[in-house]
Amino acid sequence: MIDPEQLAKHYGRFRVTERILLTGHSHQAWPDVAFEAQQQAWLDAAELVDDVWDKAFEKANEVRRGFARLLDDSPDRIALAPNTHELVVRFLSALPLKKRPKLITTDGEFHTIRRQLDRLAEEGIEVVKLAAEPAATLAERLAQKVDDQTTGVLVSAVLYTNAHIVPNLRAVLEACERAGAELLVDAYHALNAIPFSLRVEGLEGAYVVGGGYKYCQLGPGNAFLRFPADTTLRPVVTGWFSEFTDLTNAPSGRVEYGPGPARFAGATYDFTSHYRGAAVFKFFDEQGLTVEKLRELSQHQVGMLATGLGFEPDVSIDAIAGFLGVPSAKAPHLHEVLKKAGVWTDYRGDRLRLGPAPYVTDAQINGALQRMS
């Protein structure tokens, strides 16, 4: 098992030994190598001037490879962007919503999807929302709603409010394939928290969004869209980086898209995040922080929290991903009180969320439990 006490030595700038950071599901600490990489990005820009983009694209490719390993997929099918919203919008813009104006989702999606679909509904797009809970039956219920008017289904692999894992998403993909619709899976709360192989899950035909701000420790600016190998989608919202390699050619009468990830590319971005992301992926590899080991430690930590609080989740610990969501009418108050006591948490509505991380020790968890008693 991972030794959090030894690992914590690599997170000095985040002072993980001086405070108890149970915000691992929202904002994990960044290892010190991320700071060094961020500095290097500035130094490279100063030295290389406009030629720095060659170096930046190398870092972007390293980040693609990192995400691809976690998805058990090819980096050639990973498009990058500063945040998932940009990528979700490009995905939605490519769907034939005039011909098939129906999108299916749940009432448990993160704000990226929730807000955008609510706004589309105001413009006349039919948005069907199913109850996210119970997560155990969600995939089957979504699949039953897919018909020939459906253009896409958008659903999370792990619910962001309570970390419940949504099983059997393959059933949704199969229903989409029969109807000629697309499936978009939000894997943000699954990525590097639970094993999530697209091959094992049978999701090679799905689009997947996620990012590195949470369990990957990459910080902001590192999001991705994974697309199927045979995609022919043509995003209406498209940036000039999609034709970056063909800028010397005169524009044709039809907008063309570059190969592979360029299909979903945007425009000029701050490449500092990719320096940081590449360094952190390398750090995880050097430390042997595989998703299997991280999952083992996380289950131990979440179990400690549940037992210590005397809280019995309505699903088994095995069906919970990287944090514990504890219902409490006083969640906002508890969040503030705990923070003043040196325990960092967060909350969503009436649910206090406790997210351990690989640098959090058992002693720190016990200390947090004492302050919550």
Short mmCIF file of C-alpha atoms in Angstrom, two decimals:
data_model
loop_
_atom_site.label_atom_id
_atom_site.label_comp_id
_atom_site.label_asym_id
_atom_site.label_seq_id
_atom_site.Cartn_x
_atom_site.Cartn_y
_atom_site.Cartn_z
CA MET A 1 0.00 0.00 0.00
CA ILE A 2 1.09 3.60 -0.53
CA ASP A 3 2.80 5.18 2.49
CA PRO A 4 1.13 8.61 2.87
CA GLU A 5 3.70 9.80 5.41
CA GLN A 6 6.57 9.26 2.98
CA LEU A 7 4.60 10.62 0.04
CA ALA A 8 3.71 13.80 1.93
CA LYS A 9 7.36 14.88 1.79
CA HIS A 10 6.86 15.67 -1.89
CA TYR A 11 4.06 18.18 -1.17
CA GLY A 12 5.90 20.70 0.97
CA ARG A 13 4.61 23.81 -0.77
CA PHE A 14 1.02 22.77 -0.10
CA ARG A 15 1.90 22.17 3.58
CA VAL A 16 0.03 18.88 3.66
CA THR A 17 1.57 17.91 7.00
CA GLU A 18 0.49 21.17 8.66
CA ARG A 19 -3.21 20.96 7.85
CA ILE A 20 -5.67 18.17 7.16
CA LEU A 21 -6.76 18.46 3.54
CA LEU A 22 -9.92 16.41 3.02
CA THR A 23 -10.63 18.18 -0.27
CA GLY A 24 -9.09 15.43 -2.40
CA HIS A 25 -12.21 15.05 -4.55
CA SER A 26 -12.19 18.74 -5.45
CA HIS A 27 -8.69 20.15 -5.26
CA GLN A 28 -5.84 17.80 -4.45
CA ALA A 29 -2.49 19.22 -3.49
CA TRP A 30 0.09 19.45 -6.25
CA PRO A 31 3.49 17.81 -5.77
CA ASP A 32 6.45 20.16 -5.63
CA VAL A 33 7.57 19.08 -9.11
CA ALA A 34 4.56 20.99 -10.46
CA PHE A 35 6.02 24.26 -9.15
CA GLU A 36 9.36 23.54 -10.79
CA ALA A 37 7.63 22.71 -14.09
CA GLN A 38 5.62 25.91 -14.00
CA GLN A 39 8.81 27.89 -13.59
CA GLN A 40 10.39 26.00 -16.48
CA ALA A 41 7.53 26.98 -18.77
CA TRP A 42 8.33 30.66 -18.18
CA LEU A 43 12.05 30.13 -18.65
CA ASP A 44 11.52 28.22 -21.90
CA ALA A 45 9.29 30.99 -23.23
CA ALA A 46 11.95 33.56 -22.43
CA GLU A 47 14.69 31.53 -24.09
CA LEU A 48 12.84 30.14 -27.12
CA VAL A 49 10.38 32.98 -27.81
CA ASP A 50 7.93 31.82 -30.50
CA ASP A 51 9.77 28.53 -30.91
CA VAL A 52 8.51 27.60 -27.45
CA TRP A 53 5.40 26.12 -29.10
CA ASP A 54 7.41 23.13 -30.29
CA LYS A 55 8.29 22.42 -26.66
CA ALA A 56 4.71 23.13 -25.58
CA PHE A 57 3.30 20.61 -28.05
CA GLU A 58 5.74 18.00 -26.70
CA LYS A 59 4.35 18.61 -23.20
CA ALA A 60 0.80 18.38 -24.54
CA ASN A 61 1.61 14.98 -26.02
CA GLU A 62 2.94 13.81 -22.64
CA VAL A 63 -0.32 14.91 -21.02
CA ARG A 64 -2.29 13.04 -23.70
CA ARG A 65 -0.30 9.91 -22.95
CA GLY A 66 -1.00 10.31 -19.25
CA PHE A 67 -4.75 10.56 -19.72
CA ALA A 68 -4.70 7.74 -22.26
CA ARG A 69 -3.01 5.40 -19.76
CA LEU A 70 -5.74 6.07 -17.22
CA LEU A 71 -8.43 5.34 -19.83
CA ASP A 72 -6.59 2.33 -21.31
CA ASP A 73 -6.79 4.00 -24.69
CA SER A 74 -4.68 5.66 -27.38
CA PRO A 75 -3.32 9.21 -26.99
CA ASP A 76 -4.28 9.79 -30.62
CA ARG A 77 -7.89 9.93 -29.43
CA ILE A 78 -7.34 12.55 -26.70
CA ALA A 79 -8.13 16.22 -27.44
CA LEU A 80 -7.02 18.77 -24.84
CA ALA A 81 -8.46 22.07 -23.63
CA PRO A 82 -8.19 24.30 -20.55
CA ASN A 83 -11.53 23.04 -19.17
CA THR A 84 -14.23 20.49 -19.87
CA HIS A 85 -16.83 23.11 -20.70
CA GLU A 86 -15.01 24.08 -23.90
CA LEU A 87 -14.97 20.45 -24.96
CA VAL A 88 -18.59 19.74 -24.02
CA VAL A 89 -19.67 22.77 -26.07
CA ARG A 90 -17.66 21.59 -29.09
CA PHE A 91 -19.21 18.14 -28.74
CA LEU A 92 -22.74 19.55 -28.51
CA SER A 93 -22.13 21.89 -31.44
CA ALA A 94 -21.37 18.87 -33.64
CA LEU A 95 -24.65 17.08 -32.92
CA PRO A 96 -27.58 17.26 -35.40
CA LEU A 97 -29.86 19.02 -32.92
CA LYS A 98 -32.10 20.48 -35.64
CA LYS A 99 -33.01 17.02 -36.89
CA ARG A 100 -32.97 15.23 -33.54
CA PRO A 101 -33.59 17.83 -30.84
CA LYS A 102 -33.52 15.54 -27.80
CA LEU A 103 -30.77 15.21 -25.21
CA ILE A 104 -30.96 12.84 -22.24
CA THR A 105 -29.13 13.43 -18.97
CA THR A 106 -29.61 13.20 -15.19
CA ASP A 107 -30.32 15.53 -12.30
CA GLY A 108 -26.94 14.63 -10.80
CA GLU A 109 -24.56 16.12 -13.35
CA PHE A 110 -21.84 18.60 -12.51
CA HIS A 111 -22.56 22.24 -13.34
CA THR A 112 -20.59 22.07 -16.60
CA ILE A 113 -23.26 19.87 -18.17
CA ARG A 114 -26.20 20.90 -15.98
CA ARG A 115 -26.02 24.63 -16.73
CA GLN A 116 -25.32 24.27 -20.44
CA LEU A 117 -28.18 21.84 -21.02
CA ASP A 118 -30.56 23.98 -18.98
CA ARG A 119 -29.72 26.92 -21.24
CA LEU A 120 -30.24 24.84 -24.37
CA ALA A 121 -33.63 23.79 -23.00
CA GLU A 122 -34.57 27.48 -22.83
CA GLU A 123 -33.89 27.64 -26.59
CA GLY A 124 -36.26 24.78 -27.39
CA ILE A 125 -33.98 21.73 -27.21
CA GLU A 126 -35.74 18.87 -25.45
CA VAL A 127 -33.69 17.92 -22.41
CA VAL A 128 -34.89 14.84 -20.56
CA LYS A 129 -33.54 14.54 -17.00
CA LEU A 130 -33.69 11.31 -15.06
CA ALA A 131 -33.13 10.94 -11.34
CA ALA A 132 -29.46 10.06 -10.86
CA GLU A 133 -30.18 7.92 -7.83
CA PRO A 134 -30.12 5.06 -7.35
CA ALA A 135 -26.91 4.95 -9.36
CA ALA A 136 -27.09 1.15 -9.55
CA THR A 137 -30.03 1.32 -12.00
CA LEU A 138 -29.22 4.58 -13.76
CA ALA A 139 -27.65 3.12 -16.90
CA GLU A 140 -30.61 0.86 -17.60
CA ARG A 141 -33.09 3.70 -17.02
CA LEU A 142 -31.19 5.99 -19.39
CA ALA A 143 -31.03 3.27 -22.05
CA GLN A 144 -34.81 2.87 -21.96
CA LYS A 145 -35.30 6.55 -22.80
CA VAL A 146 -33.15 6.56 -25.95
CA ASP A 147 -35.18 6.73 -29.16
CA ASP A 148 -34.85 7.91 -32.77
CA GLN A 149 -35.27 11.54 -31.70
CA THR A 150 -32.32 11.32 -29.30
CA THR A 151 -29.09 12.90 -30.51
CA GLY A 152 -27.04 12.40 -27.37
CA VAL A 153 -26.89 11.14 -23.78
CA LEU A 154 -24.70 12.89 -21.21
CA VAL A 155 -24.01 11.10 -17.93
CA SER A 156 -21.35 10.85 -15.24
CA ALA A 157 -19.37 7.72 -14.46
CA VAL A 158 -19.29 8.79 -10.80
CA LEU A 159 -21.87 11.17 -9.30
CA TYR A 160 -20.17 14.33 -8.07
CA THR A 161 -22.52 14.85 -5.12
CA ASN A 162 -21.97 11.54 -3.32
CA ALA A 163 -19.27 9.62 -5.28
CA HIS A 164 -21.63 6.78 -6.17
CA ILE A 165 -20.27 4.77 -9.10
CA VAL A 166 -22.62 4.36 -12.07
CA PRO A 167 -22.23 0.78 -13.33
CA ASN A 168 -22.99 -0.77 -16.72
CA LEU A 169 -22.69 2.36 -18.87
CA ARG A 170 -22.17 -0.07 -21.72
CA ALA A 171 -25.96 -0.52 -21.77
CA VAL A 172 -26.39 3.19 -22.52
CA LEU A 173 -23.82 3.06 -25.32
CA GLU A 174 -25.53 0.06 -26.89
CA ALA A 175 -28.87 1.86 -26.82
CA CYS A 176 -27.25 4.93 -28.39
CA GLU A 177 -25.65 2.85 -31.13
CA ARG A 178 -28.96 1.22 -31.99
CA ALA A 179 -30.65 4.62 -32.26
CA GLY A 180 -27.81 6.48 -34.00
CA ALA A 181 -27.14 8.74 -30.99
CA GLU A 182 -23.90 9.62 -29.20
CA LEU A 183 -22.89 8.97 -25.60
CA LEU A 184 -20.80 11.46 -23.62
CA VAL A 185 -19.46 10.19 -20.28
CA ASP A 186 -18.22 12.68 -17.69
CA ALA A 187 -15.38 10.75 -16.05
CA TYR A 188 -13.94 13.57 -13.94
CA HIS A 189 -14.73 11.92 -10.59
CA ALA A 190 -13.68 8.49 -11.86
CA LEU A 191 -10.34 9.40 -13.40
CA ASN A 192 -7.47 8.19 -11.19
CA ALA A 193 -9.94 7.50 -8.38
CA ILE A 194 -11.17 4.13 -9.65
CA PRO A 195 -9.94 1.86 -12.45
CA PHE A 196 -11.74 3.06 -15.59
CA SER A 197 -10.63 1.11 -18.62
CA LEU A 198 -12.71 1.89 -21.70
CA ARG A 199 -11.91 -1.58 -23.01
CA VAL A 200 -13.07 -3.34 -19.85
CA GLU A 201 -16.16 -1.13 -19.54
CA GLY A 202 -17.06 -1.65 -23.19
CA LEU A 203 -17.05 2.09 -23.85
CA GLU A 204 -14.71 2.34 -26.82
CA GLY A 205 -17.53 3.85 -28.85
CA ALA A 206 -18.19 6.63 -26.32
CA TYR A 207 -16.97 10.19 -25.96
CA VAL A 208 -15.42 10.86 -22.55
CA VAL A 209 -14.59 14.15 -20.84
CA GLY A 210 -12.52 14.68 -17.74
CA GLY A 211 -9.54 16.52 -16.39
CA GLY A 212 -6.64 16.69 -14.02
CA TYR A 213 -7.74 19.24 -11.43
CA LYS A 214 -8.99 16.63 -8.99
CA TYR A 215 -7.51 13.16 -8.50
CA CYS A 216 -4.66 13.58 -10.99
CA GLN A 217 -3.16 16.57 -9.12
CA LEU A 218 -2.36 18.38 -12.38
CA GLY A 219 -3.97 21.65 -11.38
CA PRO A 220 -6.25 23.74 -13.65
CA GLY A 221 -5.90 23.98 -17.41
CA ASN A 222 -5.71 20.23 -18.05
CA ALA A 223 -8.95 18.86 -19.47
CA PHE A 224 -9.59 16.33 -22.23
CA LEU A 225 -12.17 14.92 -24.58
CA ARG A 226 -11.64 11.32 -25.61
CA PHE A 227 -13.33 10.50 -28.91
CA PRO A 228 -13.96 7.20 -30.76
CA ALA A 229 -11.53 6.21 -33.49
CA ASP A 230 -14.20 6.41 -36.20
CA THR A 231 -15.67 9.79 -35.26
CA THR A 232 -16.92 11.99 -38.07
CA LEU A 233 -18.32 14.79 -35.93
CA ARG A 234 -17.69 18.30 -37.26
CA PRO A 235 -17.87 20.78 -34.35
CA VAL A 236 -19.52 24.08 -35.26
CA VAL A 237 -17.59 25.69 -32.43
CA THR A 238 -14.06 25.17 -33.72
CA GLY A 239 -10.75 26.94 -33.21
CA TRP A 240 -7.97 27.73 -35.63
CA PHE A 241 -5.66 25.20 -33.98
CA SER A 242 -7.77 22.59 -35.76
CA GLU A 243 -5.99 23.58 -38.99
CA PHE A 244 -2.67 24.50 -37.38
CA THR A 245 -0.65 22.18 -39.64
CA ASP A 246 -2.33 23.51 -42.84
CA LEU A 247 -2.14 27.26 -42.33
CA THR A 248 -0.07 27.70 -45.48
CA ASN A 249 -2.93 26.38 -47.60
CA ALA A 250 -5.66 28.67 -48.86
CA PRO A 251 -9.04 28.06 -47.17
CA SER A 252 -11.36 25.84 -49.21
CA GLY A 253 -15.10 26.23 -49.57
CA ARG A 254 -15.67 23.75 -46.73
CA VAL A 255 -14.20 24.01 -43.26
CA GLU A 256 -11.64 21.25 -42.83
CA TYR A 257 -10.44 19.61 -39.61
CA GLY A 258 -6.98 18.44 -38.75
CA PRO A 259 -6.18 14.81 -37.96
CA GLY A 260 -6.86 13.10 -34.65
CA PRO A 261 -7.16 15.45 -31.66
CA ALA A 262 -7.11 18.52 -33.92
CA ARG A 263 -10.76 17.81 -34.80
CA PHE A 264 -11.78 19.15 -31.39
CA ALA A 265 -9.02 21.75 -31.01
CA GLY A 266 -9.56 25.31 -29.84
CA ALA A 267 -7.16 28.20 -30.18
CA THR A 268 -4.16 29.75 -28.42
CA TYR A 269 -3.91 28.59 -24.81
CA ASP A 270 -1.64 28.93 -21.78
CA PHE A 271 0.72 25.99 -22.19
CA THR A 272 2.01 26.36 -18.61
CA SER A 273 -0.62 23.85 -17.49
CA HIS A 274 0.81 21.17 -19.78
CA TYR A 275 4.31 21.64 -18.37
CA ARG A 276 2.81 21.12 -14.94
CA GLY A 277 0.66 18.20 -16.06
CA ALA A 278 3.50 16.36 -17.77
CA ALA A 279 5.69 16.72 -14.67
CA VAL A 280 2.99 15.37 -12.35
CA PHE A 281 2.18 12.40 -14.57
CA LYS A 282 5.90 11.56 -14.56
CA PHE A 283 5.99 11.94 -10.76
CA PHE A 284 3.08 9.52 -10.33
CA ASP A 285 4.86 7.02 -12.54
CA GLU A 286 8.14 7.33 -10.63
CA GLN A 287 6.36 6.93 -7.28
CA GLY A 288 4.44 3.86 -8.47
CA LEU A 289 1.11 5.59 -7.84
CA THR A 290 -1.02 3.35 -10.02
CA VAL A 291 -4.76 3.74 -9.99
CA GLU A 292 -5.08 0.30 -8.38
CA LYS A 293 -2.86 1.34 -5.46
CA LEU A 294 -4.61 4.69 -5.16
CA ARG A 295 -7.97 2.93 -5.08
CA GLU A 296 -6.81 0.55 -2.36
CA LEU A 297 -5.65 3.43 -0.18
CA SER A 298 -8.75 5.50 -0.90
CA GLN A 299 -11.08 2.66 0.11
CA HIS A 300 -9.15 2.29 3.37
CA GLN A 301 -9.42 6.02 4.06
CA VAL A 302 -13.09 6.34 3.13
CA GLY A 303 -13.81 3.30 5.30
CA MET A 304 -11.99 4.92 8.23
CA LEU A 305 -14.08 8.06 7.87
CA ALA A 306 -17.37 6.17 7.63
CA THR A 307 -16.57 3.97 10.62
CA GLY A 308 -15.26 6.85 12.70
CA LEU A 309 -18.37 8.92 12.06
CA GLY A 310 -20.69 5.99 12.63
CA PHE A 311 -22.11 6.71 9.18
CA GLU A 312 -23.60 3.93 7.09
CA PRO A 313 -23.78 4.93 3.41
CA ASP A 314 -26.81 3.72 1.48
CA VAL A 315 -24.46 1.79 -0.82
CA SER A 316 -21.45 -0.37 -0.04
CA ILE A 317 -17.99 1.19 0.21
CA ASP A 318 -17.05 -0.70 -2.96
CA ALA A 319 -19.71 1.29 -4.83
CA ILE A 320 -18.26 4.62 -3.68
CA ALA A 321 -15.39 6.30 -5.52
CA GLY A 322 -13.01 8.81 -3.95
CA PHE A 323 -14.89 10.62 -1.19
CA LEU A 324 -17.60 10.32 1.43
CA GLY A 325 -20.73 12.46 1.19
CA VAL A 326 -22.35 12.84 4.61
CA PRO A 327 -25.89 14.31 4.68
CA SER A 328 -26.23 17.12 7.22
CA ALA A 329 -28.52 20.12 7.45
CA LYS A 330 -25.56 21.92 9.02
CA ALA A 331 -23.10 21.13 6.23
CA PRO A 332 -22.16 24.78 5.49
CA HIS A 333 -21.66 25.49 9.18
CA LEU A 334 -19.62 22.33 9.75
CA HIS A 335 -17.43 23.22 6.77
CA GLU A 336 -16.55 26.59 8.32
CA VAL A 337 -16.05 25.23 11.84
CA LEU A 338 -13.77 22.46 10.62
CA LYS A 339 -11.72 24.83 8.48
CA LYS A 340 -11.03 27.01 11.51
CA ALA A 341 -9.85 23.82 13.26
CA GLY A 342 -7.43 23.05 10.43
CA VAL A 343 -9.59 20.49 8.62
CA TRP A 344 -10.41 21.44 5.03
CA THR A 345 -13.61 19.97 3.55
CA ASP A 346 -16.33 21.18 1.22
CA TYR A 347 -20.07 20.72 0.82
CA ARG A 348 -22.82 20.59 -1.79
CA GLY A 349 -26.21 21.62 -0.47
CA ASP A 350 -26.92 19.57 2.65
CA ARG A 351 -24.04 17.15 2.08
CA LEU A 352 -20.62 17.52 3.72
CA ARG A 353 -17.99 16.02 1.43
CA LEU A 354 -14.87 14.43 2.90
CA GLY A 355 -12.20 13.59 0.35
CA PRO A 356 -8.97 11.97 1.53
CA ALA A 357 -5.89 11.88 -0.69
CA PRO A 358 -2.74 9.74 -0.93
CA TYR A 359 -0.70 12.19 1.20
CA VAL A 360 -3.25 12.15 4.07
CA THR A 361 -2.15 9.86 6.92
CA ASP A 362 -4.29 7.70 9.18
CA ALA A 363 -3.24 9.96 12.07
CA GLN A 364 -4.62 12.97 10.22
CA ILE A 365 -7.90 11.20 9.52
CA ASN A 366 -8.21 10.29 13.19
CA GLY A 367 -7.45 13.91 14.06
CA ALA A 368 -10.20 15.07 11.73
CA LEU A 369 -12.65 12.60 13.27
CA GLN A 370 -11.85 13.92 16.74
CA ARG A 371 -12.65 17.45 15.62
CA MET A 372 -15.92 16.26 14.09
CA SER A 373 -17.07 14.41 17.19
#
